Short mmCIF file of C-alpha atoms and ligand atoms in Angstrom, two decimals:
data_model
loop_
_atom_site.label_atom_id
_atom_site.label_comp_id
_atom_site.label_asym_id
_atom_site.label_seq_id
_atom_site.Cartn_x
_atom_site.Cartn_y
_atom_site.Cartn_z
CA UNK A 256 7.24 130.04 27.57
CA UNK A 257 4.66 128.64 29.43
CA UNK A 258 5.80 124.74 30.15
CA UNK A 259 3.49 121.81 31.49
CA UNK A 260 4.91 119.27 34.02
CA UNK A 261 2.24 116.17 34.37
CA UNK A 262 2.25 114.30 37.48
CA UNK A 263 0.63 111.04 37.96
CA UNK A 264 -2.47 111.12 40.20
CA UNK A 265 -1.74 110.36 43.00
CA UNK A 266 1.88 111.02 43.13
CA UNK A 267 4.17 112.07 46.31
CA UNK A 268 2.92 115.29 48.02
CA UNK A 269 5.94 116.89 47.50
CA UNK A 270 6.14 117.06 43.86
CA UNK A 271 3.43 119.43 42.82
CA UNK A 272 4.84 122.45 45.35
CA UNK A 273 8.31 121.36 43.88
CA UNK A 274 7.22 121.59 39.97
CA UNK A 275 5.28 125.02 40.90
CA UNK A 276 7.94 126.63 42.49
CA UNK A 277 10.08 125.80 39.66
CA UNK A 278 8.15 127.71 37.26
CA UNK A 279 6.12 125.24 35.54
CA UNK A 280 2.10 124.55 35.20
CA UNK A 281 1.25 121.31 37.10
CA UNK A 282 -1.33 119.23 35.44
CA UNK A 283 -1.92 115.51 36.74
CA UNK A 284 -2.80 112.03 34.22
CA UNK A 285 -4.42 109.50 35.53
CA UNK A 286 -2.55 106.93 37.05
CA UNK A 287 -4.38 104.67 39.65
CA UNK A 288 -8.15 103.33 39.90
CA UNK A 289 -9.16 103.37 43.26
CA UNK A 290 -11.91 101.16 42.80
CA UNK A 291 -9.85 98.18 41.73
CA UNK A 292 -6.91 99.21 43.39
CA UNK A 293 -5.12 99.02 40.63
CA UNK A 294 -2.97 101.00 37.94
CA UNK A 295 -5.42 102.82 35.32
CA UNK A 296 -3.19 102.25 32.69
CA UNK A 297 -5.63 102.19 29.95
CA UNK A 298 -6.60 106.36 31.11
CA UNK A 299 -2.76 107.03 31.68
CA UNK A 300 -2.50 106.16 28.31
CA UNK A 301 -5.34 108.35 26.81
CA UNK A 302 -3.88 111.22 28.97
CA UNK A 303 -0.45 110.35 27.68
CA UNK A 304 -1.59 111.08 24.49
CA UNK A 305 -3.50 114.23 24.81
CA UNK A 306 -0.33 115.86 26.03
CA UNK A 307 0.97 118.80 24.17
CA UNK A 308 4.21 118.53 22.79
CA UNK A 309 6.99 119.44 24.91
CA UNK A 310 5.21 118.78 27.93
CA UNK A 311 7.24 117.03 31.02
CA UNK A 312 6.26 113.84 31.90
CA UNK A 313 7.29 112.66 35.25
CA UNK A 314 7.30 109.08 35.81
CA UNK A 315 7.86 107.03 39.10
CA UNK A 316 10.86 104.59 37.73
CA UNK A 317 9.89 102.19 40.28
CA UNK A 318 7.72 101.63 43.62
CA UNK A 319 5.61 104.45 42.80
CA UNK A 320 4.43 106.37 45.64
CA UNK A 321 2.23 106.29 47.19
CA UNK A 322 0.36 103.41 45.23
CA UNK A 323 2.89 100.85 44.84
CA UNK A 324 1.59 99.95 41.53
CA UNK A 325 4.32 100.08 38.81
CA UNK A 326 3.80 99.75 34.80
CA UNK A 327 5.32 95.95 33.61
CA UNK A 328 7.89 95.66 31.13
CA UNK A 329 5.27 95.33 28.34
CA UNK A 330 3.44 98.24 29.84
CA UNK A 331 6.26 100.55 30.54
CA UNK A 332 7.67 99.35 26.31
CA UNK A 333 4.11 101.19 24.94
CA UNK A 334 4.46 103.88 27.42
CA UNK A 335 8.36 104.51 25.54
CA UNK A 336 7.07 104.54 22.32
CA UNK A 337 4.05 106.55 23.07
CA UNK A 338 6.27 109.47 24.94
CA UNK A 339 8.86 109.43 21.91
CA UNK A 340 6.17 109.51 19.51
CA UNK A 341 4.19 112.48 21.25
CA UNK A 342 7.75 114.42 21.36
CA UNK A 343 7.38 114.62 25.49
CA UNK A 344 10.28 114.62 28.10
CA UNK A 345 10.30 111.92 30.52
CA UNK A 346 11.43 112.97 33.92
CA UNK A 347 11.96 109.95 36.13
CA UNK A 348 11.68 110.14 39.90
CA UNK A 349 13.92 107.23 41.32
CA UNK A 350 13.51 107.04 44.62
CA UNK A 351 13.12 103.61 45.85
CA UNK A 352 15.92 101.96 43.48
CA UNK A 353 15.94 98.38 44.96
CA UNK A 354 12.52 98.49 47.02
CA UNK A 355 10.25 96.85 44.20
CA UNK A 356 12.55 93.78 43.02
CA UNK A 357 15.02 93.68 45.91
CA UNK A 358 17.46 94.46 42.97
CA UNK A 359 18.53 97.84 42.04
CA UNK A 360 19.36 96.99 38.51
CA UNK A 361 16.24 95.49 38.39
CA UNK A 362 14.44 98.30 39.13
CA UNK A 363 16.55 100.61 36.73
CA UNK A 364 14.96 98.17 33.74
CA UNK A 365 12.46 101.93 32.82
CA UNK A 366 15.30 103.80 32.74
CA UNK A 367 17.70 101.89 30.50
CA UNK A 368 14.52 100.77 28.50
CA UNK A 369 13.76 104.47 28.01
CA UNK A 370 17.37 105.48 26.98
CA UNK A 371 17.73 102.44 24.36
CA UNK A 372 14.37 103.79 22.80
CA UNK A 373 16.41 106.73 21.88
CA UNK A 374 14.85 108.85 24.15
CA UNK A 375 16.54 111.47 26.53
CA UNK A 376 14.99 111.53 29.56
CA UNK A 377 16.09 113.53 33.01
CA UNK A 378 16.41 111.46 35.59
CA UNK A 379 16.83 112.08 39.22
CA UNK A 380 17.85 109.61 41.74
CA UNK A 381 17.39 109.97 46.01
CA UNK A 382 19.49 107.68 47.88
CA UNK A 383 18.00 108.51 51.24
CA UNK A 384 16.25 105.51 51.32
CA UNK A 385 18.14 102.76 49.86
CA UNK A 386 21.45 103.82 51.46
CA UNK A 387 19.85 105.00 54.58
CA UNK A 388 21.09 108.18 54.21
CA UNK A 389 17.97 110.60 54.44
CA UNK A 390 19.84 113.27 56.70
CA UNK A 391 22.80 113.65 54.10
CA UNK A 392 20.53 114.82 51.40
CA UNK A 393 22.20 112.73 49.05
CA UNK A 394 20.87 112.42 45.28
CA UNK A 395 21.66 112.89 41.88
CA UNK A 396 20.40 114.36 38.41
CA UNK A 397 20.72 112.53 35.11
CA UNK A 398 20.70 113.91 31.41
CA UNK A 399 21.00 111.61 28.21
CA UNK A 400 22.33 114.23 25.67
CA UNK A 401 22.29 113.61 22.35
CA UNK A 402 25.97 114.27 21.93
CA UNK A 403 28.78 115.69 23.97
CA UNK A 404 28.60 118.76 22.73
CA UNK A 405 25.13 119.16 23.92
CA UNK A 406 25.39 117.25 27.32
CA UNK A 407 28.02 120.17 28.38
CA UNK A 408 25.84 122.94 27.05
CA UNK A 409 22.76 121.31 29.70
CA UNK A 410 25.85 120.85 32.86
CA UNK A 411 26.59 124.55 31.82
CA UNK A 412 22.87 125.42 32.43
CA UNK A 413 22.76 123.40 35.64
CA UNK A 414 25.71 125.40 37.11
CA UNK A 415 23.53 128.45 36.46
CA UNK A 416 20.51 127.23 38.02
CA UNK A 417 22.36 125.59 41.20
CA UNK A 418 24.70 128.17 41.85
CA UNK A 419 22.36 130.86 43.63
CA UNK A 420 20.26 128.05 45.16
CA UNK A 421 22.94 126.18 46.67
CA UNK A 422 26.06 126.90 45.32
CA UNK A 423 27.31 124.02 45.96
CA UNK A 424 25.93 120.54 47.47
CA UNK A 425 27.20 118.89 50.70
CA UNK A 426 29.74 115.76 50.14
CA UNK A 427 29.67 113.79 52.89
CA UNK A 428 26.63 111.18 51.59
CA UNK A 429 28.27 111.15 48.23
CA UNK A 430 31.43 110.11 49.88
CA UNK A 431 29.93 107.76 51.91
CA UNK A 432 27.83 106.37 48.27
CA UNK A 433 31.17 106.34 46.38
CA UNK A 434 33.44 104.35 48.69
CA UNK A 435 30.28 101.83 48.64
CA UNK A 436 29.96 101.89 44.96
CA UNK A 437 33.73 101.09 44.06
CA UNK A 438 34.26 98.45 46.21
CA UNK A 439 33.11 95.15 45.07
CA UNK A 440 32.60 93.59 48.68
CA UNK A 441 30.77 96.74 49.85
CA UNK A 442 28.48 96.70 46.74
CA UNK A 443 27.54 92.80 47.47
CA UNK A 444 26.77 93.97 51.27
CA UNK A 445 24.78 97.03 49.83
CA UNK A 446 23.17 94.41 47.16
CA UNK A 447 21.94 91.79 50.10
CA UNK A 448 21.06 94.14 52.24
CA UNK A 449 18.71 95.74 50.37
CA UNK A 450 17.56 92.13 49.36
CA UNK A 451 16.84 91.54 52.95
CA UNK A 452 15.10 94.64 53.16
CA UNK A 453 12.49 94.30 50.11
CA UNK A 454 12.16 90.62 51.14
CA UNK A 455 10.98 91.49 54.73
CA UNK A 456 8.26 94.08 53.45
CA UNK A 457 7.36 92.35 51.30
CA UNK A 458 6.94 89.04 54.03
CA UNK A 459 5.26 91.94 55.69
CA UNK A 460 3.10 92.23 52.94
CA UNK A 461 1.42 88.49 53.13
CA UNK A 462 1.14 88.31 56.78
CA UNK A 463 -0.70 91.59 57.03
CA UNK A 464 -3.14 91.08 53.98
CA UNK A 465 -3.56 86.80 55.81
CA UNK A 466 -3.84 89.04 59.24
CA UNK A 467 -6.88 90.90 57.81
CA UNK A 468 -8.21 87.41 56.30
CA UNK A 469 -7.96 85.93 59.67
CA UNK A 470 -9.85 89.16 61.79
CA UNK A 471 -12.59 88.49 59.75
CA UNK A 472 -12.62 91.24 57.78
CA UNK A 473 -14.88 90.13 54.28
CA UNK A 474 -12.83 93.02 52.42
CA UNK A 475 -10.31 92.21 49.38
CA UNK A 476 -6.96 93.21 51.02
CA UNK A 477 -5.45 91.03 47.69
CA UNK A 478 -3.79 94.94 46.57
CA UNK A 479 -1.57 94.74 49.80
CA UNK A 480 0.37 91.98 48.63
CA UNK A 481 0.19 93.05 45.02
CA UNK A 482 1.99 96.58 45.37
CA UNK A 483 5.37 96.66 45.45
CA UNK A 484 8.18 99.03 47.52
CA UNK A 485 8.07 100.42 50.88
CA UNK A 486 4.02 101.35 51.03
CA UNK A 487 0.85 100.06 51.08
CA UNK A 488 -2.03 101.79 49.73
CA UNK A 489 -4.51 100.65 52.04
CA UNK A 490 -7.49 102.10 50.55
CA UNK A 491 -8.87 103.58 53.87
CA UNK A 492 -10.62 106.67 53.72
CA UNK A 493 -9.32 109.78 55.48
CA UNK A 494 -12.41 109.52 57.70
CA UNK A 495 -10.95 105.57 59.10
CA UNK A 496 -7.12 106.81 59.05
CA UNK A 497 -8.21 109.27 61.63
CA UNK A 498 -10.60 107.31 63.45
CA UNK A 499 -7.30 104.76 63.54
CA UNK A 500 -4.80 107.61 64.88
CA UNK A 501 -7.14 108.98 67.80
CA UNK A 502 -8.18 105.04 68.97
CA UNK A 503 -5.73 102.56 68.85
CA UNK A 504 -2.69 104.87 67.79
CA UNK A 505 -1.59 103.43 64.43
CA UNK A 506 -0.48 106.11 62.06
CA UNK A 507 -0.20 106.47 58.32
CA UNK A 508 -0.85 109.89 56.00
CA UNK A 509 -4.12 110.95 55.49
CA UNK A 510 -4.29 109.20 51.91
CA UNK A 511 -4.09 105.61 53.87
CA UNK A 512 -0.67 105.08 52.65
CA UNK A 513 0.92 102.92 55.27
CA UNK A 514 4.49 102.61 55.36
CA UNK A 515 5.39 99.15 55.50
CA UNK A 516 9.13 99.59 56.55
CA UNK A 517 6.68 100.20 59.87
CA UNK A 518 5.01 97.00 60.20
CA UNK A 519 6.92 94.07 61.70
CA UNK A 520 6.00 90.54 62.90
CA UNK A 521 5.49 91.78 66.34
CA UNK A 522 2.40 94.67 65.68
CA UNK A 523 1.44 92.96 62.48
CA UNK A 524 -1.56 91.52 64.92
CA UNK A 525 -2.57 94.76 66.09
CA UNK A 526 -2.11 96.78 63.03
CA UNK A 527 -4.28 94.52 61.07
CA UNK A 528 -7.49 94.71 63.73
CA UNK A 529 -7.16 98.41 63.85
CA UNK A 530 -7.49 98.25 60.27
CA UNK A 531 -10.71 95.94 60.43
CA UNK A 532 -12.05 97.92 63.58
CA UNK A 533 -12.05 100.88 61.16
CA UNK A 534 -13.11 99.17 57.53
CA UNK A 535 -15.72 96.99 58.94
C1 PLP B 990 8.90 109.80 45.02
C2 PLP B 990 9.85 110.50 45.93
N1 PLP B 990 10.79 111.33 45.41
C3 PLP B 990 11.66 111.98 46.21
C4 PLP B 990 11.62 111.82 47.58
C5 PLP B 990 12.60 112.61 48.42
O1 PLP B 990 13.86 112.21 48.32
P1 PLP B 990 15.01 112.96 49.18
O2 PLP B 990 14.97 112.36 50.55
O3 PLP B 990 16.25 112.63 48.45
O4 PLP B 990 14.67 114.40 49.20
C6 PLP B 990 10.66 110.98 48.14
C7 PLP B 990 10.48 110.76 49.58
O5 PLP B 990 10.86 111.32 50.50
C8 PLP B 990 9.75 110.32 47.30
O6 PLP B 990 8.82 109.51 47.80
#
């Protein structure tokens, strides 16, 4: 049976190879207006719609990359109904849990919406970012059954599909996870720390968008302090990222997503007048 995954456009690179090799036909909704910078929620919904039934859905649960544009409450409520209504799957990508608010029950708020709408949605969850963990390979996969009965029948399935991929998946970073997790004073240190974190981006944020302001640059950098998470959609065109690389040696991905875990009050200076040298 043939099965369509939809991906938002843009969405991370890695996603369409990943959905392909699985088996499934790729197709992307519209996610993001590049002229405005902003989320094209008005399409995604349209596209949303036009899905067949039984299509995947995947769905950034927060900090989308690479836009940094998430759905609001209000936004993300429609999309619920709209998915549940259409009979789709939503497949949430969580990636970032704690980059957009600073709080990762904050940024769960899709999720938990999703699931109290009565929908079922697969969920999977990286926590090479937010626990600094990126060499452990350390993640998980979520499924809301509708009953116990059929929860075990999906595990069961799982098993089948894991076992002569990877038989079985390395413990150390879910150690390492757990002992954070179940202790209360280790959860408050993970909690502020990952405070501190979004907090600086997004400090990082402000100064480089003022930056810009201040090199003269008559562009509308307003989207850099708008996004949320650990990028910046800059806008630039593939033509000024490389122009960027090759003369004053500041790198992001071709797409002019800069990541803003990168930027820091000392090269905030430079980085914004290799932007302007490029954009003017
Ligand atoms: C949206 C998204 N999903 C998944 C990943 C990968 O997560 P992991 O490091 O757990 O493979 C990334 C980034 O690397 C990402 O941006």
């Amino acid at each position: 049976m043939l099965v369509l995954q939809y991906v938002p456009n843009p969405t991370w690179g890695n996603h369409i190879p990943i959905f392909q090799n699985s088996g499934l036909e790729v197709r992307k909704y519209r996610y993001y207006d590049k002229e405005s910078s902003d989320l094209d929620f008005v399409n995604m919904m349209k596209d949303i719609k036009d899905m067949p039934e039984g299509s995947i859905v995947l769905l950034h649960a927060c900090a989308h990359n690479p836009t940094g544009m998430d759905p609001t409450l209000e936004q993300w409520k429609e999309m619920s109904e709209t998915i549940k209504k259409h009979n789709l799957l939503p497949f949430f990508d969580c990636a970032y849990q704690g980059f957009a608010s600073g709080d990762p029950n904050t940024d769960a708020a899709a999720i938990r919406m999703f699931v109290e709408d009565g929908l079922q949605p697969m969920v999977v969850q990286s926590f090479s970012k937010n626990f600094g963990l990126y060499g452990q390979r350390i993640g998980a996969l979520s499924v809301v059954g509708a009953t116990e009965e059929e929860a075990k029948r999906v595990v069961s399935q799982m098993k089948m599909v894991v076992r002569p991929m990877y038989s079985n998946p390395p413990r150390h970073g879910a150690r390492i996870v757990t002992t954070i997790l179940e202790d209360p004073k280790l959860t408050q240190d993970f909690l502020d720390q990952c405070k501190g974190m979004a907090d600086r981006i997004n400090l990082m944020r402000v100064l480089l968008k003022d930056k810009l302001t201040e090199t003269g640059s008559t562009k509308n950098w307003d989207h850099i302090s708008k996004q949320i998470g650990m990028f910046a959609y800059s806008g630039l065109s593939e033509d000024q990222v490389m122009q960027m690389r090759e003369n004053q040696h500041v790198y992001c991905t071709a797409d002019g997503r800069i990541s803003m875990a990168g930027v820091t009050s000392g090269n905030v200076d430079y980085i914004a007048d290799a932007i302007h040298d490029v954009s003017k």
